[in-house]
Tab-separated table of C-alpha atoms in Angstrom:
chain	number	residue	atom	x	y	z
A	1	MET	CA	0.000	0.000	0.000
A	2	ALA	CA	1.345	3.410	-0.988
A	3	ALA	CA	1.961	5.962	1.746
A	4	PRO	CA	-0.744	8.618	2.108
A	5	THR	CA	-0.036	11.880	0.368
A	6	THR	CA	0.872	14.655	2.781
A	7	GLN	CA	2.522	17.948	1.953
A	8	THR	CA	5.020	18.009	4.836
A	9	PRO	CA	5.762	15.969	7.952
A	10	THR	CA	3.304	16.995	10.659
A	11	THR	CA	3.529	17.531	14.397
A	12	LYS	CA	-0.259	17.393	14.636
A	13	PRO	CA	-1.865	14.445	16.429
A	14	ILE	CA	-2.835	11.719	13.969
A	15	ALA	CA	-6.383	10.399	13.539
A	16	VAL	CA	-7.718	7.534	11.429
A	17	VAL	CA	-11.407	7.586	10.434
A	18	THR	CA	-12.847	4.484	8.785
A	19	GLY	CA	-15.711	5.329	6.475
A	20	GLY	CA	-14.518	8.904	6.704
A	21	ALA	CA	-15.498	10.078	3.221
A	22	SER	CA	-19.257	10.488	3.713
A	23	GLY	CA	-22.095	10.676	6.222
A	24	ILE	CA	-21.215	10.680	9.911
A	25	GLY	CA	-17.625	9.748	9.041
A	26	LEU	CA	-17.146	12.911	6.982
A	27	GLU	CA	-18.543	15.036	9.810
A	28	ILE	CA	-16.161	13.287	12.225
A	29	THR	CA	-13.293	14.114	9.873
A	30	LYS	CA	-14.276	17.789	9.835
A	31	LEU	CA	-14.679	17.877	13.618
A	32	LEU	CA	-11.232	16.379	14.174
A	33	LEU	CA	-9.699	18.846	11.732
A	34	SER	CA	-11.257	21.698	13.705
A	35	ARG	CA	-9.567	20.309	16.829
A	36	GLY	CA	-6.125	20.264	15.263
A	37	TYR	CA	-5.769	16.674	14.052
A	38	HIS	CA	-4.202	15.449	10.835
A	39	VAL	CA	-6.834	12.989	9.571
A	40	ILE	CA	-6.362	9.869	7.469
A	41	ILE	CA	-9.617	9.061	5.699
A	42	ALA	CA	-9.850	5.270	5.281
A	43	ASP	CA	-12.727	4.421	2.971
A	44	LEU	CA	-13.834	1.809	0.444
A	45	ASN	CA	-14.883	4.469	-2.063
A	46	SER	CA	-11.561	5.563	-3.527
A	47	ALA	CA	-12.957	8.179	-5.901
A	48	LEU	CA	-14.975	9.889	-3.192
A	49	GLY	CA	-12.222	9.534	-0.604
A	50	GLN	CA	-9.631	11.137	-2.845
A	51	GLU	CA	-12.056	13.909	-3.787
A	52	VAL	CA	-12.823	14.672	-0.139
A	53	SER	CA	-9.173	14.555	0.883
A	54	SER	CA	-8.143	16.886	-1.923
A	55	SER	CA	-10.714	19.414	-0.710
A	56	LEU	CA	-9.738	19.317	2.969
A	57	PRO	CA	-6.329	20.445	4.239
A	58	ASN	CA	-4.454	18.269	6.719
A	59	THR	CA	-6.014	15.069	5.433
A	60	ALA	CA	-4.828	12.054	3.470
A	61	PHE	CA	-6.718	9.149	1.925
A	62	LEU	CA	-6.111	5.415	2.020
A	63	HIS	CA	-8.338	2.813	0.393
A	64	CYS	CA	-9.749	0.445	2.987
A	65	ASP	CA	-12.189	-2.460	3.183
A	66	ALA	CA	-13.329	-2.317	6.802
A	67	SER	CA	-14.434	-5.964	6.760
A	68	SER	CA	-10.962	-7.186	5.731
A	69	TRP	CA	-8.204	-7.745	8.268
A	70	PRO	CA	-5.415	-7.523	5.637
A	71	SER	CA	-6.837	-4.248	4.293
A	72	LEU	CA	-7.251	-2.651	7.719
A	73	ALA	CA	-3.889	-3.944	8.945
A	74	ALA	CA	-2.173	-2.440	5.904
A	75	VAL	CA	-3.827	0.939	6.543
A	76	PHE	CA	-2.755	1.082	10.182
A	77	LYS	CA	0.770	-0.096	9.407
A	78	THR	CA	1.133	2.505	6.653
A	79	VAL	CA	-0.150	5.303	8.868
A	80	PHE	CA	2.144	4.373	11.747
A	81	GLN	CA	5.167	4.012	9.488
A	82	THR	CA	4.419	7.350	7.774
A	83	TYR	CA	3.635	9.492	10.826
A	84	GLY	CA	5.193	7.547	13.690
A	85	ARG	CA	2.068	7.562	15.851
A	86	ILE	CA	-1.725	7.105	15.932
A	87	ASP	CA	-3.547	9.217	18.521
A	88	PHE	CA	-7.216	8.852	17.637
A	89	VAL	CA	-9.262	6.225	15.805
A	90	ALA	CA	-12.885	6.531	14.731
A	91	ALA	CA	-14.245	3.023	14.115
A	92	ASN	CA	-17.054	4.360	11.986
A	93	ALA	CA	-17.411	2.376	8.736
A	94	GLY	CA	-20.786	0.692	8.369
A	95	ILE	CA	-23.356	-0.651	5.930
A	96	SER	CA	-27.056	-1.430	6.063
A	97	GLU	CA	-28.631	-4.872	6.158
A	98	ALA	CA	-29.361	-6.578	2.829
A	99	PRO	CA	-31.269	-9.696	1.683
A	100	PRO	CA	-31.483	-12.628	2.024
A	101	TYR	CA	-32.633	-11.726	5.546
A	102	VAL	CA	-32.092	-13.748	8.702
A	103	TYR	CA	-35.818	-14.286	9.265
A	104	GLY	CA	-36.009	-16.177	5.984
A	105	THR	CA	-38.585	-16.179	3.230
A	106	ARG	CA	-42.321	-16.266	3.891
A	107	PRO	CA	-45.071	-17.085	1.418
A	108	LYS	CA	-46.961	-14.107	0.068
A	109	GLU	CA	-50.384	-13.445	1.481
A	110	GLY	CA	-52.834	-15.990	0.186
A	111	GLU	CA	-50.117	-18.355	-1.042
A	112	ALA	CA	-49.221	-21.680	0.513
A	113	ALA	CA	-45.661	-22.458	1.548
A	114	VAL	CA	-43.686	-24.540	-0.936
A	115	GLU	CA	-42.768	-27.704	0.915
A	116	ASP	CA	-39.558	-28.447	-0.967
A	117	GLU	CA	-38.321	-24.832	-1.121
A	118	GLU	CA	-34.691	-24.614	-0.013
A	119	PRO	CA	-33.779	-22.069	2.667
A	120	LEU	CA	-31.612	-19.146	1.626
A	121	LYS	CA	-28.368	-18.503	3.477
A	122	PRO	CA	-28.718	-15.134	5.267
A	123	ASN	CA	-26.556	-12.276	4.065
A	124	THR	CA	-24.143	-11.624	6.941
A	125	LYS	CA	-22.055	-8.886	5.327
A	126	VAL	CA	-23.508	-6.372	7.785
A	127	LEU	CA	-21.958	-8.374	10.635
A	128	GLU	CA	-18.623	-8.560	8.825
A	129	VAL	CA	-18.436	-4.777	8.389
A	130	ASN	CA	-20.353	-3.382	11.363
A	131	MET	CA	-19.160	-5.769	14.061
A	132	ILE	CA	-16.152	-7.844	12.963
A	133	GLY	CA	-14.687	-4.813	11.203
A	134	VAL	CA	-14.981	-2.829	14.433
A	135	VAL	CA	-13.252	-5.652	16.337
A	136	TYR	CA	-10.407	-5.504	13.804
A	137	THR	CA	-10.224	-1.694	13.946
A	138	VAL	CA	-10.157	-1.556	17.742
A	139	ASN	CA	-7.514	-4.292	17.903
A	140	LEU	CA	-5.251	-2.454	15.460
A	141	ALA	CA	-5.830	0.905	17.144
A	142	ALA	CA	-4.811	-0.477	20.538
A	143	HIS	CA	-1.778	-2.237	19.046
A	144	TYR	CA	-0.309	0.942	17.598
A	145	MET	CA	-1.410	3.289	20.402
A	146	ARG	CA	0.618	1.160	22.826
A	147	ARG	CA	3.620	1.919	20.630
A	148	ASN	CA	3.149	5.672	20.420
A	149	PRO	CA	6.344	7.502	21.371
A	150	VAL	CA	6.480	9.922	24.269
A	151	SER	CA	7.552	13.368	23.054
A	152	SER	CA	7.394	17.006	24.038
A	153	ASP	CA	4.266	17.439	21.898
A	154	HIS	CA	2.546	14.264	23.122
A	155	THR	CA	3.394	13.676	26.762
A	156	GLU	CA	1.695	10.313	27.199
A	157	LYS	CA	1.420	7.099	25.271
A	158	GLY	CA	-2.072	5.798	24.618
A	159	GLY	CA	-4.894	7.339	22.649
A	160	LYS	CA	-8.624	7.546	22.105
A	161	ILE	CA	-11.021	5.259	20.208
A	162	ILE	CA	-14.638	6.165	19.503
A	163	VAL	CA	-16.945	3.573	17.959
A	164	THR	CA	-19.948	4.589	15.883
A	165	ALA	CA	-22.594	2.227	17.212
A	166	SER	CA	-26.335	2.997	17.042
A	167	ALA	CA	-29.440	3.456	19.120
A	168	VAL	CA	-30.390	-0.005	17.864
A	169	GLY	CA	-27.339	-1.243	19.742
A	170	ILE	CA	-29.410	-0.431	22.834
A	171	HIS	CA	-32.968	-0.981	21.556
A	172	PRO	CA	-34.340	-3.808	19.368
A	173	MET	CA	-34.773	-3.273	15.636
A	174	PRO	CA	-37.138	-5.890	14.128
A	175	ALA	CA	-36.765	-4.380	10.647
A	176	ALA	CA	-32.992	-4.973	10.653
A	177	PRO	CA	-32.140	-7.707	13.187
A	178	LEU	CA	-28.575	-8.358	12.042
A	179	TYR	CA	-27.778	-4.644	11.917
A	180	SER	CA	-29.083	-4.388	15.469
A	181	THR	CA	-27.091	-7.475	16.470
A	182	ALA	CA	-23.897	-5.908	15.136
A	183	LYS	CA	-24.500	-2.643	16.966
A	184	HIS	CA	-25.358	-4.424	20.228
A	185	GLY	CA	-22.071	-6.255	19.782
A	186	THR	CA	-20.059	-3.068	19.383
A	187	VAL	CA	-21.636	-1.517	22.495
A	188	GLY	CA	-20.709	-4.657	24.425
A	189	LEU	CA	-17.184	-4.514	23.027
A	190	VAL	CA	-16.731	-0.909	24.180
A	191	ARG	CA	-18.055	-1.547	27.679
A	192	SER	CA	-16.023	-4.734	28.067
A	193	LEU	CA	-12.711	-3.378	26.781
A	194	ALA	CA	-12.846	0.003	28.499
A	195	PRO	CA	-11.604	-1.114	31.965
A	196	PHE	CA	-8.614	-2.964	30.512
A	197	LEU	CA	-7.537	-0.412	27.931
A	198	SER	CA	-7.899	2.593	30.221
A	199	ALA	CA	-6.152	1.050	33.235
A	200	GLN	CA	-3.363	-0.773	31.450
A	201	ASP	CA	-2.691	1.254	28.301
A	202	ASN	CA	-4.028	4.799	28.839
A	203	ILE	CA	-6.429	4.165	25.932
A	204	SER	CA	-9.992	5.448	26.143
A	205	ILE	CA	-12.710	3.622	24.184
A	206	SER	CA	-16.280	4.910	24.039
A	207	ALA	CA	-19.275	4.874	21.684
A	208	ILE	CA	-21.953	7.027	20.144
A	209	CYS	CA	-25.405	5.548	19.527
A	210	PRO	CA	-27.309	7.816	17.128
A	211	ALA	CA	-30.954	7.284	16.283
A	212	VAL	CA	-31.826	7.234	12.579
A	213	THR	CA	-29.781	10.024	11.003
A	214	ASP	CA	-30.104	11.585	7.560
A	215	THR	CA	-26.948	10.176	5.963
A	216	PRO	CA	-26.338	8.713	2.484
A	217	LEU	CA	-26.975	5.285	4.058
A	218	MET	CA	-30.445	6.286	5.303
A	219	HIS	CA	-31.416	9.236	3.096
A	220	ASP	CA	-33.969	7.447	0.910
A	221	SER	CA	-35.984	6.216	3.902
A	222	PHE	CA	-35.266	8.951	6.451
A	223	THR	CA	-38.664	10.668	6.249
A	224	GLN	CA	-40.482	7.341	6.751
A	225	TRP	CA	-39.237	6.974	10.332
A	226	PRO	CA	-41.189	8.361	13.323
A	227	PRO	CA	-39.637	11.606	14.575
A	228	THR	CA	-39.103	10.045	18.010
A	229	ILE	CA	-36.458	7.691	16.633
A	230	THR	CA	-34.606	10.121	14.388
A	231	THR	CA	-31.947	12.700	15.134
A	232	THR	CA	-30.037	15.430	13.371
A	233	MET	CA	-26.427	15.366	12.294
A	234	ALA	CA	-25.825	18.386	14.526
A	235	THR	CA	-26.991	16.403	17.572
A	236	VAL	CA	-24.855	13.406	16.613
A	237	MET	CA	-21.785	15.601	16.365
A	238	ARG	CA	-22.580	17.360	19.632
A	239	GLY	CA	-22.462	13.964	21.308
A	240	TYR	CA	-19.304	13.025	19.445
A	241	GLU	CA	-17.557	16.228	20.482
A	242	THR	CA	-18.483	15.479	24.093
A	243	LEU	CA	-16.542	12.211	23.907
A	244	VAL	CA	-13.628	13.810	22.052
A	245	SER	CA	-13.413	16.506	24.723
A	246	TYR	CA	-12.882	14.192	27.684
A	247	ALA	CA	-9.368	14.472	29.075
A	248	GLY	CA	-7.248	11.332	29.028
A	249	VAL	CA	-9.328	8.249	29.799
A	250	ASP	CA	-12.117	10.115	31.610
A	251	GLY	CA	-14.591	9.127	28.893
A	252	ALA	CA	-13.641	5.445	28.835
A	253	GLY	CA	-16.645	3.127	28.586
A	254	LYS	CA	-19.170	5.911	28.040
A	255	VAL	CA	-22.030	5.201	25.643
A	256	LEU	CA	-23.967	8.246	24.413
A	257	GLU	CA	-27.348	7.893	22.716
A	258	MET	CA	-28.811	10.617	20.480
A	259	HIS	CA	-32.562	11.022	19.957
A	260	GLY	CA	-34.131	14.170	18.566
A	261	ASP	CA	-32.115	17.022	20.077
A	262	ASP	CA	-31.059	15.032	23.138
A	263	VAL	CA	-27.718	13.432	24.001
A	264	VAL	CA	-28.117	10.934	26.843
A	265	GLU	CA	-25.521	8.773	28.555
A	266	ARG	CA	-26.691	5.162	28.673
A	267	GLY	CA	-25.218	3.553	31.744
A	268	LEU	CA	-25.943	0.056	33.006
A	269	LEU	CA	-29.226	-0.318	34.905
A	270	ASP	CA	-27.819	-1.594	38.193
A	271	GLU	CA	-24.609	0.210	39.126
A	272	LYS	CA	-23.805	-2.202	41.959
A	273	VAL	CA	-23.980	-5.178	39.613
A	274	ALA	CA	-22.100	-3.191	36.959
A	275	ALA	CA	-19.339	-2.430	39.456
A	276	ASP	CA	-19.092	-6.119	40.352
A	277	TRP	CA	-18.773	-6.987	36.670
A	278	ARG	CA	-16.069	-4.362	36.189
A	279	GLU	CA	-14.217	-5.682	39.222
A	280	GLY	CA	-14.600	-9.178	37.824
A	281	ALA	CA	-12.799	-8.052	34.706
A	282	PHE	CA	-9.633	-7.894	36.775
A	283	MET	CA	-10.069	-11.175	38.651
A	284	PHE	CA	-6.965	-13.318	38.895
A	285	VAL	CA	-6.887	-16.976	37.948
A	286	ASN	CA	-4.321	-19.738	37.604
A	287	GLY	CA	-2.548	-19.238	40.897
A	288	GLY	CA	-2.667	-15.467	40.923
A	289	LYS	CA	-1.784	-14.818	37.284
A	290	SER	CA	-3.899	-12.349	35.383
A	291	ILE	CA	-6.120	-13.646	32.605
A	292	TRP	CA	-4.181	-11.212	30.413
């Protein structure tokens, strides 16, 4: 993979945004630029990514398939080798659910089921991009953030990861069950990794959970959704900036949901039980040796 194009070596903190060429990802890119980052836009759409990067200063573009470990690994390796550090990662790339659906085929109204009809294998690409791709992205982000140098400009190793999850990672979504499954998975990943990464590596991981937002992914159907389960891009970015603004690992494990004009932190229902689970994350086994 060729190195990203950049005019001069930069002392700016380095950010990687998957799916950064459009929708929420593009707004994340612009927000990070406004906060002084040099942003690498990692996107599957090369034409759009290059067009966006050429129009925004302090950005570079790398082609990336967020469902592919080799593709993501090459992006992160190239960025680290080019700039010497990775300070911020937005695990943002995502797709919508597509047929054949997990609930299978049903006979049309008034028609009898065909007894010898073969079942169709569900399309699981949405899981590969929206959940497995996030697992890959978070793994690679943590790997390189642990290797960030300490310098006069960046006094601590570590970094910040923000995952673009969804309100349907908190609530059920019968119309898109695998999409909802993927987003539930990413919320669980954030909450489960946060204690380890923050305590051991000075890495903060958190998530945004927007309701239905008017993006290229949802534009054609946006007006069909009830207003109570939609939100504006401005509200999404207000929540995102809240997570970006936390100092150090203060925002680790936070999950922010956006509905309408509201940004709400979604904690666990029983804090005592949640605390026990967090404590359990650091339990020792095998004669006093950590599970890590």
